[in-house]
XYZ file of C-alpha atoms in Angstrom:
572
model
C -4.019 -95.781 29.910
C -1.431 -98.477 29.587
C 1.461 -98.127 27.032
C 0.135 -100.878 24.804
C -3.284 -99.318 24.377
C -1.717 -96.013 23.803
C 0.477 -97.515 20.999
C -2.510 -99.092 19.323
C -4.618 -95.955 19.685
C -1.904 -93.698 18.070
C -1.289 -96.151 15.292
C -5.018 -96.207 14.475
C -5.388 -92.425 14.599
C -2.463 -92.091 12.078
C -4.266 -94.321 9.620
C -7.906 -93.355 10.226
C -9.023 -91.224 7.155
C -12.375 -90.202 8.785
C -12.183 -86.929 10.890
C -15.455 -87.907 12.692
C -14.175 -91.265 13.991
C -10.797 -89.749 14.970
C -12.687 -87.080 16.884
C -14.735 -89.817 18.583
C -11.566 -91.537 19.788
C -9.921 -88.244 20.885
C -13.036 -87.347 22.948
C -12.769 -90.761 24.741
C -9.060 -90.107 25.382
C -10.037 -86.602 26.841
C -12.674 -88.080 29.011
C -10.149 -90.738 30.127
C -12.698 -93.424 29.384
C -10.204 -96.331 29.261
C -12.863 -98.922 29.646
C -14.556 -97.918 26.467
C -11.188 -97.581 24.618
C -10.299 -101.072 25.685
C -13.476 -102.354 24.203
C -12.772 -100.499 20.955
C -9.246 -102.085 20.662
C -10.020 -105.604 21.971
C -9.090 -107.325 18.682
C -10.869 -106.756 15.378
C -14.377 -107.091 14.120
C -14.211 -110.731 13.126
C -14.689 -111.549 9.463
C -16.480 -114.869 8.754
C -18.798 -116.545 6.363
C -21.273 -113.814 6.782
C -18.494 -111.184 6.180
C -18.504 -108.381 8.655
C -21.395 -106.917 10.734
C -21.275 -104.612 13.745
C -22.129 -101.241 15.210
C -20.764 -98.163 13.431
C -18.165 -96.296 15.350
C -14.501 -95.645 15.901
C -11.901 -98.351 16.348
C -11.043 -101.824 15.011
C -14.093 -103.537 16.679
C -16.544 -101.316 15.054
C -17.685 -100.618 11.448
C -16.011 -97.530 10.093
C -14.097 -96.242 7.038
C -10.688 -97.567 8.083
C -12.145 -101.101 8.859
C -13.882 -101.140 5.544
C -10.746 -100.112 3.609
C -8.732 -102.801 5.437
C -11.381 -105.398 4.723
C -11.562 -104.383 1.002
C -7.797 -104.561 0.808
C -7.752 -108.048 2.209
C -10.523 -109.162 -0.063
C -8.680 -107.815 -3.056
C -5.382 -109.377 -1.972
C -7.151 -112.783 -1.618
C -8.785 -112.653 -5.003
C -5.517 -111.819 -6.646
C -3.806 -114.755 -4.913
C -6.567 -117.225 -5.790
C -7.819 -116.124 -9.378
C -5.383 -115.336 -12.137
C -8.164 -113.421 -13.916
C -9.379 -111.580 -10.841
C -8.470 -108.217 -12.181
C -10.489 -108.587 -15.453
C -13.455 -110.351 -13.933
C -13.675 -107.730 -11.181
C -15.985 -107.203 -8.322
C -19.583 -105.972 -8.229
C -20.541 -103.678 -5.280
C -24.045 -102.716 -4.162
C -25.301 -101.061 -0.978
C -28.502 -100.626 1.180
C -30.070 -97.480 2.492
C -28.253 -97.193 5.779
C -26.595 -94.021 6.798
C -22.958 -94.975 5.932
C -23.541 -97.594 3.255
C -23.010 -95.461 0.124
C -19.726 -94.201 1.623
C -18.545 -97.578 2.616
C -19.323 -98.959 -0.814
C -17.296 -96.174 -2.614
C -14.430 -96.787 -0.227
C -14.436 -100.402 -1.182
C -14.413 -99.440 -4.798
C -11.521 -97.025 -4.235
C -9.360 -99.824 -2.611
C -10.055 -102.494 -5.081
C -9.401 -100.303 -8.164
C -6.168 -99.330 -6.569
C -5.119 -102.923 -6.698
C -6.013 -102.938 -10.392
C -9.300 -104.800 -9.974
C -12.155 -103.807 -12.083
C -15.143 -102.692 -10.150
C -18.843 -102.420 -11.094
C -20.720 -100.419 -8.540
C -24.481 -99.629 -8.407
C -25.203 -95.864 -8.854
C -27.973 -95.962 -6.263
C -29.260 -98.296 -3.374
C -29.537 -101.930 -4.462
C -31.431 -104.884 -3.066
C -28.968 -107.576 -1.739
C -30.281 -110.310 -4.214
C -29.450 -108.241 -7.158
C -25.739 -108.261 -6.289
C -25.906 -112.069 -6.042
C -27.509 -112.051 -9.303
C -24.995 -109.623 -10.718
C -21.978 -111.815 -9.847
C -23.105 -114.506 -12.177
C -24.601 -112.025 -14.829
C -21.243 -110.344 -15.143
C -19.076 -113.392 -14.487
C -17.400 -111.374 -11.616
C -14.850 -112.842 -9.311
C -16.705 -111.691 -6.234
C -19.528 -109.413 -5.093
C -19.794 -107.103 -2.047
C -22.997 -105.721 -0.529
C -22.698 -103.019 2.258
C -25.707 -103.922 4.359
C -26.784 -104.901 7.894
C -29.959 -106.457 6.626
C -32.556 -106.284 9.338
C -30.267 -105.169 12.247
C -30.944 -102.035 14.283
C -30.103 -98.629 12.709
C -26.637 -98.404 14.517
C -25.306 -101.440 12.616
C -23.816 -101.878 9.226
C -21.996 -104.831 7.340
C -19.876 -106.021 4.446
C -21.293 -109.117 2.806
C -19.156 -111.149 0.369
C -20.183 -113.395 -2.486
C -17.762 -115.717 -4.275
C -17.661 -116.015 -8.089
C -20.248 -118.772 -8.059
C -22.833 -116.230 -6.889
C -23.190 -117.655 -3.433
C -22.033 -116.377 -0.002
C -18.501 -117.412 0.945
C -17.829 -120.615 2.759
C -14.691 -122.193 4.172
C -11.842 -121.942 3.196
C -12.453 -118.643 1.576
C -13.636 -116.857 4.818
C -10.371 -117.807 6.699
C -8.316 -116.930 3.684
C -9.888 -113.466 3.422
C -9.599 -112.895 7.119
C -5.890 -113.681 6.976
C -5.375 -111.196 4.175
C -7.267 -108.513 6.156
C -5.058 -109.085 9.098
C -2.058 -108.502 6.854
C -3.531 -105.552 5.123
C -4.316 -103.868 8.506
C -0.585 -103.597 9.237
C -0.038 -101.168 6.374
C -1.511 -97.950 5.017
C -4.234 -98.899 2.447
C -3.763 -97.434 -0.968
C -6.810 -95.931 -2.573
C -7.511 -94.596 -6.080
C -9.952 -91.685 -6.814
C -13.112 -92.834 -8.458
C -12.633 -90.260 -11.141
C -9.251 -91.676 -12.037
C -10.489 -95.333 -11.786
C -13.313 -94.473 -14.204
C -11.015 -92.717 -16.718
C -8.625 -95.804 -16.605
C -11.538 -98.111 -17.335
C -11.415 -99.725 -13.850
C -14.756 -98.385 -12.735
C -18.218 -98.884 -14.230
C -21.384 -97.411 -12.670
C -24.364 -99.668 -12.814
C -27.571 -97.793 -13.593
C -31.039 -98.585 -14.956
C -29.819 -101.278 -17.423
C -28.568 -103.493 -14.624
C -31.840 -103.309 -12.642
C -33.814 -103.916 -15.801
C -31.720 -107.050 -16.590
C -32.747 -108.428 -13.165
C -36.318 -107.503 -13.805
C -36.400 -109.240 -17.128
C -34.678 -112.353 -15.898
C -37.238 -112.690 -13.115
C -40.066 -112.131 -15.575
C -38.737 -114.856 -17.996
C -38.425 -117.544 -15.306
C -40.962 -120.268 -16.095
C -41.336 -121.046 -12.472
C -42.779 -117.600 -11.982
C -45.380 -117.620 -14.753
C -48.958 -117.872 -13.295
C -51.440 -120.038 -15.178
C -54.261 -117.918 -14.065
C -55.550 -114.507 -15.133
C -57.263 -113.926 -11.937
C -55.033 -111.304 -10.586
C -57.276 -108.766 -8.963
C -56.658 -109.733 -5.305
C -55.416 -107.098 -3.061
C -51.847 -106.977 -1.937
C -50.416 -104.595 0.709
C -46.629 -104.218 0.745
C -43.928 -102.697 2.823
C -40.210 -102.267 2.163
C -39.673 -101.409 5.821
C -37.690 -98.366 5.147
C -35.422 -100.484 2.958
C -34.557 -100.828 -0.723
C -37.126 -103.267 -2.031
C -40.179 -101.134 -2.928
C -39.291 -100.005 -6.410
C -38.372 -103.519 -7.689
C -41.250 -105.195 -5.831
C -43.919 -103.015 -7.308
C -42.425 -103.360 -10.757
C -42.233 -107.169 -10.610
C -45.789 -107.460 -9.346
C -47.029 -104.906 -12.079
C -45.231 -106.858 -14.850
C -47.056 -109.996 -13.695
C -50.372 -108.300 -13.999
C -51.212 -107.541 -10.376
C -52.988 -104.232 -10.319
C -54.191 -103.856 -6.637
C -50.865 -103.298 -4.917
C -50.894 -100.921 -1.854
C -47.478 -99.850 -0.684
C -47.114 -98.421 2.907
C -46.011 -94.868 2.015
C -44.454 -94.147 5.354
C -42.062 -97.038 4.951
C -41.493 -97.000 1.225
C -38.356 -94.916 0.816
C -34.958 -96.031 2.180
C -34.342 -94.440 5.613
C -31.389 -95.547 7.694
C -33.065 -94.170 10.886
C -36.052 -96.714 10.563
C -38.394 -94.083 12.198
C -41.591 -96.224 12.241
C -40.206 -99.523 13.576
C -38.336 -100.414 16.727
C -36.493 -103.185 15.078
C -36.548 -103.543 11.194
C -37.145 -107.199 11.136
C -40.518 -108.640 9.977
C -40.211 -111.396 12.612
C -40.215 -108.847 15.459
C -43.538 -108.039 17.207
C -45.074 -104.936 15.809
C -42.904 -104.770 12.705
C -45.756 -105.687 10.443
C -48.359 -103.380 12.058
C -48.482 -100.742 9.385
C -48.687 -103.140 6.383
C -51.426 -105.114 8.148
C -53.328 -101.790 8.769
C -52.814 -101.022 4.992
C -54.065 -104.397 4.091
C -57.151 -103.930 6.276
C -57.850 -100.565 4.984
C -58.174 -101.897 1.396
C -59.430 -105.415 2.351
C -56.379 -106.865 0.786
C -55.887 -110.666 0.984
C -52.163 -110.496 1.684
C -49.926 -108.125 3.889
C -46.366 -108.686 2.488
C -42.985 -107.323 3.588
C -39.424 -107.349 2.638
C -36.711 -106.691 5.107
C -34.569 -103.531 4.616
C -32.201 -105.182 2.050
C -34.977 -107.151 0.480
C -33.491 -110.631 0.850
C -36.085 -111.813 3.256
C -39.912 -112.185 2.678
C -42.768 -112.145 5.264
C -46.472 -112.391 4.885
C -49.667 -112.165 6.813
C -52.850 -113.639 5.294
C -56.400 -112.617 5.960
C -58.182 -115.130 8.102
C -61.782 -114.096 8.788
C -61.776 -110.544 9.893
C -58.116 -110.586 11.034
C -54.643 -111.114 9.564
C -52.430 -113.893 10.659
C -48.669 -114.212 10.055
C -47.417 -117.203 8.323
C -44.279 -118.787 9.781
C -41.219 -119.136 7.685
C -41.843 -122.828 7.685
C -45.497 -122.521 6.534
C -44.334 -120.243 3.678
C -41.650 -122.778 2.830
C -44.170 -125.604 2.784
C -46.592 -123.782 0.628
C -44.066 -122.527 -1.905
C -42.290 -125.855 -1.981
C -45.488 -127.756 -2.686
C -46.465 -125.311 -5.319
C -43.205 -125.268 -7.082
C -42.776 -129.075 -6.914
C -46.132 -129.443 -8.651
C -45.211 -126.858 -11.263
C -41.667 -127.897 -12.078
C -40.588 -130.441 -14.660
C -39.595 -133.917 -13.462
C -35.814 -133.186 -13.887
C -35.999 -130.041 -11.537
C -37.184 -131.156 -8.185
C -34.279 -130.791 -5.916
C -35.161 -128.722 -2.802
C -33.222 -127.852 0.237
C -33.738 -126.720 3.828
C -31.715 -126.494 7.137
C -31.410 -128.599 10.282
C -33.538 -126.203 12.235
C -36.274 -125.647 9.713
C -39.332 -127.951 9.403
C -38.981 -131.502 8.052
C -42.325 -131.047 6.235
C -40.521 -129.981 3.015
C -38.764 -133.329 2.770
C -42.089 -135.176 3.011
C -43.610 -132.936 0.344
C -40.675 -133.536 -2.038
C -40.828 -137.247 -1.407
C -44.427 -137.347 -2.406
C -43.791 -135.296 -5.514
C -40.954 -137.537 -6.715
C -38.274 -134.872 -5.761
C -35.315 -134.951 -3.394
C -34.593 -132.800 -0.344
C -31.165 -132.117 1.121
C -30.548 -130.620 4.533
C -27.660 -128.163 5.523
C -26.442 -126.227 8.454
C -28.307 -123.029 9.101
C -27.483 -120.188 6.633
C -28.140 -119.633 2.981
C -24.434 -119.918 2.384
C -24.800 -123.626 2.918
C -28.205 -124.053 1.189
C -26.801 -122.376 -2.001
C -23.399 -124.028 -2.129
C -24.726 -127.475 -1.310
C -27.597 -127.072 -3.757
C -25.020 -126.278 -6.575
C -23.083 -129.503 -5.710
C -26.155 -131.662 -5.273
C -27.817 -130.953 -8.567
C -27.187 -132.985 -11.617
C -28.674 -133.231 -15.134
C -31.256 -135.524 -13.866
C -32.294 -133.480 -10.833
C -31.828 -129.759 -11.174
C -32.120 -127.364 -8.245
C -35.585 -125.888 -7.680
C -36.102 -124.235 -4.323
C -34.615 -123.748 -0.930
C -35.659 -122.049 2.324
C -34.751 -121.565 5.940
C -37.222 -120.730 8.673
C -35.839 -117.273 9.274
C -37.916 -115.997 6.261
C -35.275 -116.756 3.624
C -36.293 -118.327 0.224
C -34.919 -118.684 -3.280
C -36.818 -119.896 -6.416
C -34.678 -121.588 -9.202
C -31.003 -120.761 -9.802
C -31.219 -117.167 -10.924
C -29.962 -116.023 -7.486
C -27.849 -118.299 -5.364
C -28.883 -116.632 -2.192
C -32.158 -115.819 -0.470
C -34.207 -113.395 -2.657
C -37.186 -111.692 -0.995
C -38.315 -110.133 -4.219
C -38.699 -113.311 -6.398
C -40.079 -115.054 -3.276
C -42.708 -112.215 -3.113
C -43.668 -112.719 -6.718
C -43.755 -116.556 -6.274
C -46.050 -116.350 -3.273
C -48.402 -113.942 -4.944
C -48.454 -116.067 -8.129
C -49.212 -119.177 -5.992
C -51.980 -117.356 -4.130
C -53.651 -116.303 -7.372
C -53.604 -119.811 -8.664
C -55.016 -121.303 -5.370
C -57.918 -118.814 -5.486
C -58.545 -119.456 -9.143
C -58.948 -123.199 -8.131
C -61.714 -122.174 -5.699
C -59.699 -122.529 -2.542
C -58.188 -120.243 0.170
C -54.515 -120.229 1.222
C -55.661 -121.774 4.676
C -57.481 -124.522 2.794
C -54.339 -125.088 0.753
C -52.290 -125.402 3.896
C -54.872 -127.597 5.490
C -54.678 -130.021 2.531
C -50.856 -130.302 2.744
C -51.307 -131.009 6.578
C -53.958 -133.593 5.883
C -51.530 -135.470 3.727
C -48.501 -135.095 5.889
C -49.545 -134.004 9.410
C -49.277 -130.649 11.019
C -45.636 -129.812 11.503
C -45.431 -127.453 14.399
C -42.104 -125.614 14.990
C -40.907 -123.185 17.609
C -37.695 -121.582 18.709
C -36.632 -120.681 22.264
C -33.416 -118.784 23.202
C -31.635 -118.988 26.470
C -29.532 -116.034 27.444
C -26.172 -117.171 28.878
C -24.754 -115.695 32.007
C -21.088 -115.831 32.967
C -21.861 -118.650 35.424
C -24.133 -120.717 33.063
C -22.816 -124.184 32.811
C -21.745 -125.707 29.440
C -25.094 -126.849 28.351
C -23.787 -128.686 25.212
C -21.067 -130.389 27.286
C -23.593 -131.459 29.863
C -25.969 -132.987 27.380
C -23.100 -134.833 25.741
C -21.997 -136.152 29.096
C -25.470 -137.295 30.063
C -27.520 -137.972 26.802
C -31.295 -138.147 27.657
C -33.112 -141.282 26.746
C -36.567 -139.488 26.603
C -37.559 -135.893 26.258
C -40.970 -134.815 27.595
C -41.957 -138.444 27.730
C -41.136 -139.124 24.196
C -38.367 -141.716 23.393
C -35.207 -140.422 21.847
C -34.689 -142.584 18.693
C -31.271 -141.042 17.754
C -28.952 -138.328 18.647
C -27.026 -136.494 15.879
C -23.954 -134.626 17.113
C -22.529 -132.434 14.331
C -19.395 -131.817 16.502
C -18.365 -135.397 16.187
C -20.131 -136.125 12.781
C -21.961 -139.122 14.345
C -25.575 -140.025 14.642
C -26.129 -142.548 17.436
C -29.386 -144.584 17.398
C -31.226 -146.104 20.332
C -30.173 -149.568 19.335
C -26.513 -148.658 19.395
C -25.555 -148.407 15.716
C -23.847 -145.349 14.498
C -24.035 -143.456 11.130
C -21.608 -140.784 9.740
C -23.128 -137.252 9.307
C -22.013 -135.599 6.144
C -22.173 -132.037 7.330
C -19.405 -129.496 8.336
C -18.541 -129.683 11.986
C -20.694 -127.482 14.252
C -21.605 -127.396 17.856
C -25.177 -128.619 17.349
C -27.076 -131.531 18.930
C -30.207 -132.956 17.221
C -32.567 -135.271 18.979
C -34.918 -137.141 16.800
C -37.919 -138.347 18.722
C -40.743 -140.800 18.112
C -43.752 -139.702 15.855
C -41.660 -137.130 14.012
C -40.594 -134.990 17.045
C -37.356 -133.239 17.047
C -35.272 -131.022 19.289
C -32.196 -129.025 18.163
C -29.833 -127.375 20.580
C -27.153 -125.099 19.306
C -25.276 -121.875 20.411
C -26.096 -118.720 18.543
C -23.462 -117.541 16.082
C -23.820 -113.902 17.074
C -25.013 -113.548 20.626
C -24.368 -115.195 24.030
C -27.351 -117.454 23.674
C -28.251 -121.118 23.401
C -31.083 -121.600 20.809
C -33.445 -124.684 21.026
C -35.634 -125.570 18.078
C -38.690 -127.830 18.660
C -40.706 -129.875 16.204
C -43.850 -131.837 16.802
C -46.082 -133.549 14.181
C -49.759 -133.407 15.021
C -52.098 -135.861 13.006
C -54.996 -134.088 11.252
C -57.765 -136.515 11.783
C -60.753 -136.794 9.329
C -63.164 -135.311 12.019
C -60.721 -132.427 12.867
C -60.806 -128.906 11.673
C -57.546 -127.128 11.241
C -57.907 -124.816 14.236
C -58.767 -127.516 16.683
C -55.860 -129.662 15.518
C -53.429 -126.735 15.711
C -54.695 -126.001 19.263
C -54.140 -129.566 20.320
C -50.691 -129.630 18.938
C -49.794 -126.282 20.431
C -50.765 -127.647 23.937
C -48.310 -130.476 23.347
C -45.755 -128.114 22.164
C -46.057 -126.052 25.383
C -45.385 -129.261 27.325
C -42.452 -130.327 25.287
C -40.851 -126.935 25.666
C -41.478 -126.479 29.313
C -40.174 -130.096 30.214
C -37.159 -129.815 27.956
C -36.140 -126.454 29.286
C -36.476 -127.693 32.760
C -34.207 -130.700 32.006
C -31.246 -128.651 30.673
C -28.040 -128.362 32.848
C -28.709 -125.465 35.274
């Protein structure tokens, strides 16, 4: 072991309060596993707009008690620098059901109260959207959720909300990161929670807090169904997460009586024993809830991810159940809400990689649609800025199963999305249609918007795909003319006739090719993995003589050709 690594290791061991992670590092030392130790001390787990997320383990590149304390200290330091009333407004903290989440949450509280900052912390596990709601409800300076959402069991995370109730965006992410770096140099002071409570710096949030969210959702005009036909069957799974209790209560409050929860996945369990990957988008993750739906002949098989900020649904189609894509759910909910909302509340939002169908639906309904970079941090913060007295925010979604209805929660909320979707379904059925007929009606008006994503794993010798595309921009893709190229890195959209428009989005390494007849290809690097992601869109007309299945099949064949030819054209 070289001397620099030895110094880093010894300094870390002196500060690490957790005997388990100290033992982990000492075992690596005894095994002379310098390669693994180098990995553990190769910088720090990066703090960004999504906060922290990583595998639990010892060392500064993993999630552990010391990293959490240093992160909390940096957050507190930044809040005290930025907000003169940070101490009194305080921070609300919640946590999911992962193995270390409760401990990491109380560690965060111990650090912040030691800085004199008031803390409100949930007494039990808490869905992520409730913390976003709680920031506004209490007028807090910030919010923290200890969660790794739908990542594998070995992960955990530290998600931060600003005082507006939305996830942090620049410059706050960089400011907090700088303060964390400063805090990591020193031993982090902590206060016992008993002392903090006695001094009035700590408040435990119990049933009254959860009830306030429940009542607020129940009072939303957008979530009031105009039909009494609520006897359809609904199967539900929390996917070993924290959503079941609130999901069942919200549905019961709305009058839905045939709700069947998957018992094996209802209670929080950080081991996630019945799913290989606790993400509703993954193959097999919805198997148990679909089986539950089939058992009771329920119409819908619904899921929240483990921290209940995402929503997924499969709908009965004949004798089987078919998953709706995030874009299909977004189109159905957007159409429903735009018809239901008052004329002054028709501002909707989506992202650059989600379907463009929502913008067409909004235009037809007299609304407005804005587009942001990927991530609900952008959808929420831009939505706040875009709304006005004449055009209030209504709805936003991203294709990765994230939705928010109204401005109760300025982040994706899988619980209110679940309720909105079920309410919508009840109204569609009461009108004598099926959800598939409703989707077909939308497609007949606007065309079938087909969207797919393909990820390319990068190898060390993979050429710079973005650089190659910028150097040799394609004129056609799969035989379709490129009408314009939007380069978010340069903030320019260049059209085929040569004129240029400025793009009003934050700089990002993204290329968007707008093709004829509504086609689109988006190429961007993954923010979390060594991958390039390509997002494809085609619009297939739904002709009067077509049935939906035949038109979808025709469009999917076109999509297969587009993907195959585009992938083959990328720099090798």
